[in-house]
Short mmCIF file of C-alpha atoms in Angstrom, two decimals:
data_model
loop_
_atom_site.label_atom_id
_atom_site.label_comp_id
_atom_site.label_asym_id
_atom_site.label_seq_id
_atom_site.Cartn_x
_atom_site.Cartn_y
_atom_site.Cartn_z
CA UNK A 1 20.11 4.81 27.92
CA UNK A 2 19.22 2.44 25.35
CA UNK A 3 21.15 4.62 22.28
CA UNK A 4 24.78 2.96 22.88
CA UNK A 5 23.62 -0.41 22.85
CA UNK A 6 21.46 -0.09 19.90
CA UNK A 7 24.07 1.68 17.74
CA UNK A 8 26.33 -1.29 18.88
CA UNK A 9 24.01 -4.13 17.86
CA UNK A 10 23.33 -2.51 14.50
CA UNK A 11 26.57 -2.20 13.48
CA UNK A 12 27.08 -6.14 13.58
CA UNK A 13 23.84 -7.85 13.76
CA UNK A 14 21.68 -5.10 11.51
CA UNK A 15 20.53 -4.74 8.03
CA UNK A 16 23.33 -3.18 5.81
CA UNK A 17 22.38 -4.62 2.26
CA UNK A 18 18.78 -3.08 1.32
CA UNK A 19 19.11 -1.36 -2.02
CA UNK A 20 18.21 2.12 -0.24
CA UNK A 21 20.81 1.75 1.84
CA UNK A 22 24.56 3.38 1.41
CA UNK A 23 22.75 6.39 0.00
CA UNK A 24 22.38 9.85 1.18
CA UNK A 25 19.94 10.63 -2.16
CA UNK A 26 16.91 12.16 -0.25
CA UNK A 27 15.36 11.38 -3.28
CA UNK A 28 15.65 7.50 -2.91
CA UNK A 29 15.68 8.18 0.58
CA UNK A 30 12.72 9.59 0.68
CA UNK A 31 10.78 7.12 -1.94
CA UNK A 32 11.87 3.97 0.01
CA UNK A 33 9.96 5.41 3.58
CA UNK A 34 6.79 5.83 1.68
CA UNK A 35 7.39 2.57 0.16
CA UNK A 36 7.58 1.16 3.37
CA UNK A 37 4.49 2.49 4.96
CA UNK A 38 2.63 -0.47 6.33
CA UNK A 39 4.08 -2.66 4.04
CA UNK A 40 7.11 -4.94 4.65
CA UNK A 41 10.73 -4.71 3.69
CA UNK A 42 10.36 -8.26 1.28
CA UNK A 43 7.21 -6.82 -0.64
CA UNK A 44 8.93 -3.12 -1.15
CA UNK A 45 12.16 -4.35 -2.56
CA UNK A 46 10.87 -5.18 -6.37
CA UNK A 47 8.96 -2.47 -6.71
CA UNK A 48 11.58 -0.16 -5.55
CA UNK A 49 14.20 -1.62 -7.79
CA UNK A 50 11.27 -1.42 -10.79
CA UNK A 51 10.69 2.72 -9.75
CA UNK A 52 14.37 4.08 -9.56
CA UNK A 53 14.67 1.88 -13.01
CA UNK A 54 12.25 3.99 -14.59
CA UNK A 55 12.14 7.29 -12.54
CA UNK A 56 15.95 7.77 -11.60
CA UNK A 57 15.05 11.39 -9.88
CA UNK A 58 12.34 13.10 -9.10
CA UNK A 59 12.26 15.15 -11.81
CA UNK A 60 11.82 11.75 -13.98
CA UNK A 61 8.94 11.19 -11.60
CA UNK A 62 7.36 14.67 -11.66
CA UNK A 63 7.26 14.63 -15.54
CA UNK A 64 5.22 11.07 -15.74
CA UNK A 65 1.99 10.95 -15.70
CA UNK A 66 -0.09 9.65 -12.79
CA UNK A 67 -1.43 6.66 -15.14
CA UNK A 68 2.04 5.17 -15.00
CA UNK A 69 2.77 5.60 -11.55
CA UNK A 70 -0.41 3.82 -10.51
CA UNK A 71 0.43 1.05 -12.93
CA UNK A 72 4.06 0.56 -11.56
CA UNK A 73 2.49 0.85 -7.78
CA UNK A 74 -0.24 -1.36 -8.82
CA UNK A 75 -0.51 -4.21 -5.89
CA UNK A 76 1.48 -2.53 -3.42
CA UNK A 77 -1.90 -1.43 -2.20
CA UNK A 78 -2.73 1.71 0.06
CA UNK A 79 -3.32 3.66 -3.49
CA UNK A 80 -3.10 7.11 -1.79
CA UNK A 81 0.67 6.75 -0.73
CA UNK A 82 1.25 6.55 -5.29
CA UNK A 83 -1.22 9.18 -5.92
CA UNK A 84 0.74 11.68 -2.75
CA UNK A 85 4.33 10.44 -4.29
CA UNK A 86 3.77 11.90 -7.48
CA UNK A 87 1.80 15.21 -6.34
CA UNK A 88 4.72 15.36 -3.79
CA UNK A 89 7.21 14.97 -6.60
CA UNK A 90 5.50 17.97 -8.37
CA UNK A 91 6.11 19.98 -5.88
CA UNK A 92 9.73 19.92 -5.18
CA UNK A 93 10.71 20.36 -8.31
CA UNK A 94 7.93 23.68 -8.72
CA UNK A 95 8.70 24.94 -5.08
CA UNK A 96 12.04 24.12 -4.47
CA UNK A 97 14.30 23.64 -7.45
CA UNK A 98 13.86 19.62 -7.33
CA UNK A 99 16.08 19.39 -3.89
CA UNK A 100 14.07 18.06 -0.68
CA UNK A 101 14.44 20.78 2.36
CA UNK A 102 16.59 19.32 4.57
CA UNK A 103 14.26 20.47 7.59
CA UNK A 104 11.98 17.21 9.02
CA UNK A 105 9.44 20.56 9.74
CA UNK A 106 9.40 21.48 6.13
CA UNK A 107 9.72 17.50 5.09
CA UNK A 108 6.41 17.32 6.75
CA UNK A 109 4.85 19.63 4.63
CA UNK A 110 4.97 18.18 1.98
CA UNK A 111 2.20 15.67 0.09
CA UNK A 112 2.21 11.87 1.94
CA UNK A 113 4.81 13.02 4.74
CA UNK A 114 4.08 12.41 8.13
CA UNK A 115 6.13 13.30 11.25
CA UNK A 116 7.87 9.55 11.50
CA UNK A 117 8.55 9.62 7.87
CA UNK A 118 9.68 13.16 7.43
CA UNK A 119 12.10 12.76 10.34
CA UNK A 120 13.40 9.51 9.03
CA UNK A 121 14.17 11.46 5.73
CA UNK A 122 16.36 14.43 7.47
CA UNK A 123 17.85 11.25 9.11
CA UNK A 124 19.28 9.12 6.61
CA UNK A 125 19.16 11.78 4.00
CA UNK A 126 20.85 14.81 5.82
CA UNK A 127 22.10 13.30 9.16
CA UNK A 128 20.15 15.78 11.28
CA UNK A 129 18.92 14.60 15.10
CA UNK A 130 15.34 13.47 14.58
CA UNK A 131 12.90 10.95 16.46
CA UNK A 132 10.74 8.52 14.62
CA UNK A 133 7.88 6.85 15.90
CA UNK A 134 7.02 4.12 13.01
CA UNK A 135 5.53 0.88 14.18
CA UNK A 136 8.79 -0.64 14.81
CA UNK A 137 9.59 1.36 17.14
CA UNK A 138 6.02 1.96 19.10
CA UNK A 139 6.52 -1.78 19.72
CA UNK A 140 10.25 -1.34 20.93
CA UNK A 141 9.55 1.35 23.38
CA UNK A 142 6.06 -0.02 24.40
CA UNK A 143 7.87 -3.04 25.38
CA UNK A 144 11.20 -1.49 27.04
CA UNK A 145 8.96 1.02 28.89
CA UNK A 146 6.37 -0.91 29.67
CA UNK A 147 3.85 1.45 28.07
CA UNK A 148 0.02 -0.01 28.64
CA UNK A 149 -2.55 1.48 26.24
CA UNK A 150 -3.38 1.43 22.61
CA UNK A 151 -0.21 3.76 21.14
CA UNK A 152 -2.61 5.05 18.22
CA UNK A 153 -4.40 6.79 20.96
CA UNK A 154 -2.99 10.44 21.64
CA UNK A 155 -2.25 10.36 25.00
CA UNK A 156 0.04 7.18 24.75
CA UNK A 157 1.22 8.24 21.01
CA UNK A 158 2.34 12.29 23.06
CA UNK A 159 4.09 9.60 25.98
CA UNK A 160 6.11 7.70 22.96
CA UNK A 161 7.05 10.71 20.57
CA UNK A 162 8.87 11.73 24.67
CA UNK A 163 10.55 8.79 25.08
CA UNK A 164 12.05 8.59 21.45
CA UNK A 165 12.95 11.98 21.89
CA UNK A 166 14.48 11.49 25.34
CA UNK A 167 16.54 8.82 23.37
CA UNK A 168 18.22 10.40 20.42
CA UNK A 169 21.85 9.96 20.64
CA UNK A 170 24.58 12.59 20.04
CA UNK A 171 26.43 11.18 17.56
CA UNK A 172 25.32 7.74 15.01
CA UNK A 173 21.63 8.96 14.22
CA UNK A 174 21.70 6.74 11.63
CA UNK A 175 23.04 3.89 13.48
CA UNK A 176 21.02 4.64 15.96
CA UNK A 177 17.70 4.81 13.97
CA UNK A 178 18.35 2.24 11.39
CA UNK A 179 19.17 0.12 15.09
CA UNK A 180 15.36 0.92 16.08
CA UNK A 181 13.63 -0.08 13.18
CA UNK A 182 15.87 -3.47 12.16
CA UNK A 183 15.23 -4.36 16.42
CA UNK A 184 11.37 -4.37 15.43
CA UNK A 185 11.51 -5.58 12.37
CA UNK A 186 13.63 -8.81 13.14
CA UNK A 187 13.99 -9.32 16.46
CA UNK A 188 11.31 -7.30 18.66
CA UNK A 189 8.78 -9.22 17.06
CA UNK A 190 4.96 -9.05 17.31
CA UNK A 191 4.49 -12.79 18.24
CA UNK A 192 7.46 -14.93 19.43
CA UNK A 193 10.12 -11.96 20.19
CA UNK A 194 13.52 -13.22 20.57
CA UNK A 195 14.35 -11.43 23.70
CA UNK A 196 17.01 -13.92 23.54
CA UNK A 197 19.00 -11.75 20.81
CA UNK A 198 17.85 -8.28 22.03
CA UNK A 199 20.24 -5.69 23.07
CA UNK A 200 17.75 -3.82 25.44
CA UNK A 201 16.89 -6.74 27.43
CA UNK A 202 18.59 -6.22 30.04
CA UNK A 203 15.96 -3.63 31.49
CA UNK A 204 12.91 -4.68 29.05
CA UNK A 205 9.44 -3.96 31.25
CA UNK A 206 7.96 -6.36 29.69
CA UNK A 207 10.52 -8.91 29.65
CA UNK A 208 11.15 -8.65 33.20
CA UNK A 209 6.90 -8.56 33.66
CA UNK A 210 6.49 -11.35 31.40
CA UNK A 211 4.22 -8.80 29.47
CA UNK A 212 5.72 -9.08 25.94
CA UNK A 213 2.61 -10.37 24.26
CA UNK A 214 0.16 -7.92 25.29
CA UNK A 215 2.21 -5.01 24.38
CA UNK A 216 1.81 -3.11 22.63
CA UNK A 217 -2.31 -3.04 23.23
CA UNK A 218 -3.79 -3.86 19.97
CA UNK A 219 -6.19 -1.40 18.34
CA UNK A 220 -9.72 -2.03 19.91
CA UNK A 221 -11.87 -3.79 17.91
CA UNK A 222 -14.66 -2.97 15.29
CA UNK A 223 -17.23 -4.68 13.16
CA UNK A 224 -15.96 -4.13 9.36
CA UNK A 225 -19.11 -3.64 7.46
CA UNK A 226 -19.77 -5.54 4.21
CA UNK A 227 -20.52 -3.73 1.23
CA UNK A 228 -21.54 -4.76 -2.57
CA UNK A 229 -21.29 -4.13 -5.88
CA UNK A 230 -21.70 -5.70 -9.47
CA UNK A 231 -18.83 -5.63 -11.90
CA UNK A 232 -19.59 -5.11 -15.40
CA UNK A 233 -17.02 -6.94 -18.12
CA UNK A 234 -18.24 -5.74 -21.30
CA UNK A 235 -16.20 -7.21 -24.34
CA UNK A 236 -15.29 -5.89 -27.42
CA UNK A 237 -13.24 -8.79 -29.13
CA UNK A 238 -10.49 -8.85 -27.32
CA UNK A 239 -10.76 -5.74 -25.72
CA UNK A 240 -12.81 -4.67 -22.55
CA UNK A 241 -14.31 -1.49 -21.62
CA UNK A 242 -13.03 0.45 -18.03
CA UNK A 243 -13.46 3.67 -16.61
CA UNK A 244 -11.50 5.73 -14.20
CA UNK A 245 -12.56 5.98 -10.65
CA UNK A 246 -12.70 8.96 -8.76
CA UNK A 247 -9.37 11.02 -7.62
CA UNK A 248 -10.21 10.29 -3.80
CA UNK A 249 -11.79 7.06 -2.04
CA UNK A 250 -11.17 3.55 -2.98
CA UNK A 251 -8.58 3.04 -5.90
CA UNK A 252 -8.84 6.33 -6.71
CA UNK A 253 -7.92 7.56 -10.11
CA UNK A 254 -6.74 3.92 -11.03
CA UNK A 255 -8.76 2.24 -14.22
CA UNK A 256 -11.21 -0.26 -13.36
CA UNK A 257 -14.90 -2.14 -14.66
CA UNK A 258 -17.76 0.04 -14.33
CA UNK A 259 -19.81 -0.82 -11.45
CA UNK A 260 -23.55 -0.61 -10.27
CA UNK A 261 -24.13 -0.53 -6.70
CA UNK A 262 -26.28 -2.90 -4.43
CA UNK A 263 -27.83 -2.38 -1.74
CA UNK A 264 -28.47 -6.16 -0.36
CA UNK A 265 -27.08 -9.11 -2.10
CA UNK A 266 -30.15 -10.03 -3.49
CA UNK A 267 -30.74 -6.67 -5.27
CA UNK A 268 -30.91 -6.84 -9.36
CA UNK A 269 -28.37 -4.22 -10.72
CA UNK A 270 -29.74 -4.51 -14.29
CA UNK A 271 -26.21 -4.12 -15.76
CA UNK A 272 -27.43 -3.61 -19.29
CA UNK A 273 -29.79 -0.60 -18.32
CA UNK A 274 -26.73 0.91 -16.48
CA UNK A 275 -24.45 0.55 -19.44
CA UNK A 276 -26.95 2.19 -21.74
CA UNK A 277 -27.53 5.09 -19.67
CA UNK A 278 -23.94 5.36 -18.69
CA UNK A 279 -21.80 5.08 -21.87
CA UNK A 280 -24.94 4.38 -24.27
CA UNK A 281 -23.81 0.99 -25.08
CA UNK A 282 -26.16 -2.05 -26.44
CA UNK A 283 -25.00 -5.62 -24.95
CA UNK A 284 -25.97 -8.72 -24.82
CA UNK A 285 -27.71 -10.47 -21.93
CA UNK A 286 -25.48 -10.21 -19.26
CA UNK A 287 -24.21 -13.45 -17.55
CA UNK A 288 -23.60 -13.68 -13.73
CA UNK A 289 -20.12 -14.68 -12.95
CA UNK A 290 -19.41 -16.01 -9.41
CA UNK A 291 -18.91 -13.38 -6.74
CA UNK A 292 -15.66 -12.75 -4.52
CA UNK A 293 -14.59 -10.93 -2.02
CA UNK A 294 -11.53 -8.28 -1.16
CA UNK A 295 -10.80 -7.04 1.81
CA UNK A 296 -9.82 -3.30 2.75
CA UNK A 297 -8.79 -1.56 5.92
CA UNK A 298 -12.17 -0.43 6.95
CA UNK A 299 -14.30 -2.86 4.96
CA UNK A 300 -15.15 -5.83 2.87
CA UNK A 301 -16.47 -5.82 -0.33
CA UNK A 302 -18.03 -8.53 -1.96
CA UNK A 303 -17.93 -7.64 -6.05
CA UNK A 304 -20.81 -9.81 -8.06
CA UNK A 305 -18.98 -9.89 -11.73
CA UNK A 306 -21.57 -10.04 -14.84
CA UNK A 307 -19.85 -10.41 -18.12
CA UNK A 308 -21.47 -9.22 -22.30
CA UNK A 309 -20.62 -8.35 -25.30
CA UNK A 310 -20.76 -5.51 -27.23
CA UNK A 311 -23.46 -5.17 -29.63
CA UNK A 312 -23.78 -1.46 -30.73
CA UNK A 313 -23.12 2.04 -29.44
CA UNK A 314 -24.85 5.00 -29.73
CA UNK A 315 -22.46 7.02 -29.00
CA UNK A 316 -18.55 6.88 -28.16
CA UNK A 317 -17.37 5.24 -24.62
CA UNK A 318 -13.83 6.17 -25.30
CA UNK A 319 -13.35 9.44 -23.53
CA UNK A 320 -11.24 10.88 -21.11
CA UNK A 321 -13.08 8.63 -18.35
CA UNK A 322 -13.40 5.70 -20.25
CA UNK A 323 -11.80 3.76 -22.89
CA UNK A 324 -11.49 -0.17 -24.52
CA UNK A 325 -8.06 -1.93 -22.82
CA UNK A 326 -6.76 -5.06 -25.18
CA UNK A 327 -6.78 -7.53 -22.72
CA UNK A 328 -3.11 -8.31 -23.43
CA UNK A 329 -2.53 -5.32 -21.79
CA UNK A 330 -3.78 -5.85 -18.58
CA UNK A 331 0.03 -6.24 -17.30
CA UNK A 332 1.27 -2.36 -18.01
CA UNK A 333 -2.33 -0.63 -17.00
CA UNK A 334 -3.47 0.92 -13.78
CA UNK A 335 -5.75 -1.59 -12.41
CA UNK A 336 -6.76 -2.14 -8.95
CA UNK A 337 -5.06 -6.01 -8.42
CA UNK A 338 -8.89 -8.10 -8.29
CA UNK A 339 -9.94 -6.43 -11.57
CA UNK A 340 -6.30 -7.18 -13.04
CA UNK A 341 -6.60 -11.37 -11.72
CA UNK A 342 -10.10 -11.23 -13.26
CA UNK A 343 -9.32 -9.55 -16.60
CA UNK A 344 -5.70 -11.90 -17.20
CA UNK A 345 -8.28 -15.14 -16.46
CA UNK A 346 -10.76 -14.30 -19.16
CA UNK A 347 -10.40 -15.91 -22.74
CA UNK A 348 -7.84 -13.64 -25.16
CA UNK A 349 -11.02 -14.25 -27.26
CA UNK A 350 -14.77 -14.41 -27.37
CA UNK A 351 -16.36 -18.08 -27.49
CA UNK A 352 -19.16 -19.69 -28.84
CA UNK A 353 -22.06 -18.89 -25.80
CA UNK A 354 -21.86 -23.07 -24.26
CA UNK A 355 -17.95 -22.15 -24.34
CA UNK A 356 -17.12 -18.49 -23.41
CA UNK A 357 -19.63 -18.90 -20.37
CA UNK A 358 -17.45 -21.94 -19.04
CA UNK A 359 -14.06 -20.51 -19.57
CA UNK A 360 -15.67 -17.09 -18.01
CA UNK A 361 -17.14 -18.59 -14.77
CA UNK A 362 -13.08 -20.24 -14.28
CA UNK A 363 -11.74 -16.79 -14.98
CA UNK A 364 -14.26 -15.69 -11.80
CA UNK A 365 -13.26 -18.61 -9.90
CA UNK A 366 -9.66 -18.01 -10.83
CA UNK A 367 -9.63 -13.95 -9.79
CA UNK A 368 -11.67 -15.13 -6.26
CA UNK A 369 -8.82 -17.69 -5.42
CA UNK A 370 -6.53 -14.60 -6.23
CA UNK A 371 -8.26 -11.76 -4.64
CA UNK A 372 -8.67 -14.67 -1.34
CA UNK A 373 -4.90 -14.88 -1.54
CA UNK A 374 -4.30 -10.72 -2.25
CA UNK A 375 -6.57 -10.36 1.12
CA UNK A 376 -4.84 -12.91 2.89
CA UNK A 377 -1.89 -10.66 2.17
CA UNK A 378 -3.43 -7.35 3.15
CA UNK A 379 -4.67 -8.82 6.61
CA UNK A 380 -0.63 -9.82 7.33
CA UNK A 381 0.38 -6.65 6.51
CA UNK A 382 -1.58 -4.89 8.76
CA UNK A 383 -0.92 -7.33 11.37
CA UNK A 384 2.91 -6.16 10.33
CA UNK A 385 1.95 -3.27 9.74
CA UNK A 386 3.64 -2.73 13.14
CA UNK A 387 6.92 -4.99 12.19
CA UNK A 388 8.02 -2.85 9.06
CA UNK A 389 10.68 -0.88 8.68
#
């Protein structure tokens, strides 16, 4: 039984100082797990700190609007998990008073909660005898138990959810489970493991098969598809015209530029057409800005900026769908994070044309460095995807 040993080795070599910690609030309880869905303890901590700040309960929470949750979750990425937190949110305060259930079956009814992260909620929150299966601990017990096979797949995923539950202690479930995820997030690393400091291994499969870095079988591999699209920066002084995306799909419901799709890189999206028959808007020539790329899970998307100004309307773009953002406050609005690098690198104001083009291609240049360093990011975390907590 690995249960004793891991409850021993948490209690003196685990993490005891994480701001969710020392808290049976399911409320915080609950907001940290989602927090820390494929994304690492480091990156969670600020903006955890920065949400309790401003929504102390979740009936602060369920009374903002969605704008300002997306614009305090703005870079954590995965967009959904924000947009599930405050419909989830809604709902215990309308459907059960504004207290969680206590019941990991009921948990997992609710908006954004899975299995793993509903039982790690009636774990920490309400000290009940549940198994989690995060990707800490598909690499722990892939490793002890020597468990070939991608774990995403259902037949190994059905083998693992046995084995945690096989392993639930009697007493110190929270011991216990804070011992699981700490083991894989500091010690049962993906790539150099320090077996050396690991309580299980003693009877590790892998260990003793010298196995350790081919478990747990990565995901098999696909071809991510490259997609395009033009950006359109129109300017209004100092203020720039976005629209709201969609509720589902990419960003969704977050502000950003209004695009025009292409179909090949070499296709013209004539940006000024769009933006008449769209918001019925007259610019000036457009001006190509260099292109950039951001990466997401299942594709890549390289975004071809052009950048105008404002030279008459027919009628209002302000709407419910659309509206003009000062550029100052790029900072406190919901924008996807390669829009907001590309917007805070512009000029506060418009130049003369030799000018404003110049310091407008270095904004482009600036927000592609960014958005290279944003996907960068994104690529470790789902390679750590599997070491968070």
């Amino acid at each position: 039984m690995i249960a004793e040993r891991l409850i021993d080795w948490q209690l003196k070599h685990g993490r005891h100082d994480l701001p969710w910690q020392r808290t049976r609030d399911p409320y915080r309880v609950w907001l940290s797990e989602v927090m820390l869905q494929q994304t690492q303890v480091a990156t969670v901590v600020p903006y955890y700190l920065r949400f309790v700040a401003r929504f102390p309960d979740v009936r602060a929470l369920a009374a903002a609007g969605l704008d300002e949750v997306l614009a305090l979750w703005s870079g954590l990425g995965y967009y959904t998990r924000a947009r599930n937190l405050h419909r989830c949110a809604a709902e215990v305060v309308g459907r059960h008073g504004g207290a969680f259930p206590g019941d990991a079956a009921l948990l997992a009814r609710l908006p954004g909660i899975g299995r793993s992260t509903a039982a790690a909620i009636a774990v920490f929150a309400f000290g009940r005898r549940e198994a989690i299966l995060d990707g800490n601990v598909r690499r722990v017990l892939c490793r002890h138990a020597g468990v070939s096979g991608y774990p995403g797949a259902a037949a190994i995923e059905k083998r693992l959810w046995d084995f945690a539950q096989a392993a639930l202690p009697a007493r110190g479930i929270e011991a216990y489970t804070q011992g699981l995820m700490d083991l894989g997030a500091t010690v049962c690393l993906r790539a150099r493991p320090a077996c050396g400091a690991c309580p299980l291994a003693g009877d590790c499969v892998a260990l003793r098969d010298g196995t350790t870095a081919q478990l747990p079988a990565p995901r098999p591999r696909r071809s991510v598809p490259l997609r395009h699209c033009a950006m359109l920066v129109v300017r209004r002084g100092d203020e720039v015209l976005l629209e709201r995306r969609p509720p589902a799909g990419v960003w969704g419901g977050l502000w950003s530029l209004p695009e025009a799709a292409l179909a090949d890189p070499g296709a013209d999206p004539a940006p000024a057409a769009e933006l008449a028959r769209r918001f019925g808007l007259r610019v000036t020539p457009p001006r190509p800005l260099p292109a950039f790329d951001h990466a997401f899970t299942h594709f890549r998307l390289r975004v071809q900026p052009f950048v105008c100004e404002l030279e008459a309307a027919a009628g209002a773009a302000q709407s419910s769908a659309a509206l003009w953002l000062p550029l100052g406050e790029t900072g406190q609005a919901a924008l996807p994070q390669p829009v907001r690098a590309l917007l805070r690198a512009l000029p506060s104001r418009p130049a003369r044309a030799g000018a404003g083009a110049a310091q407008e291609r270095a904004a482009s240049r600036v927000a592609s460095a960014r958005c290279r360093t944003s996907t960068c990011s994104m690529r470790r975390k789902r390679r750590a995807s599997s070491s968070t907590q």
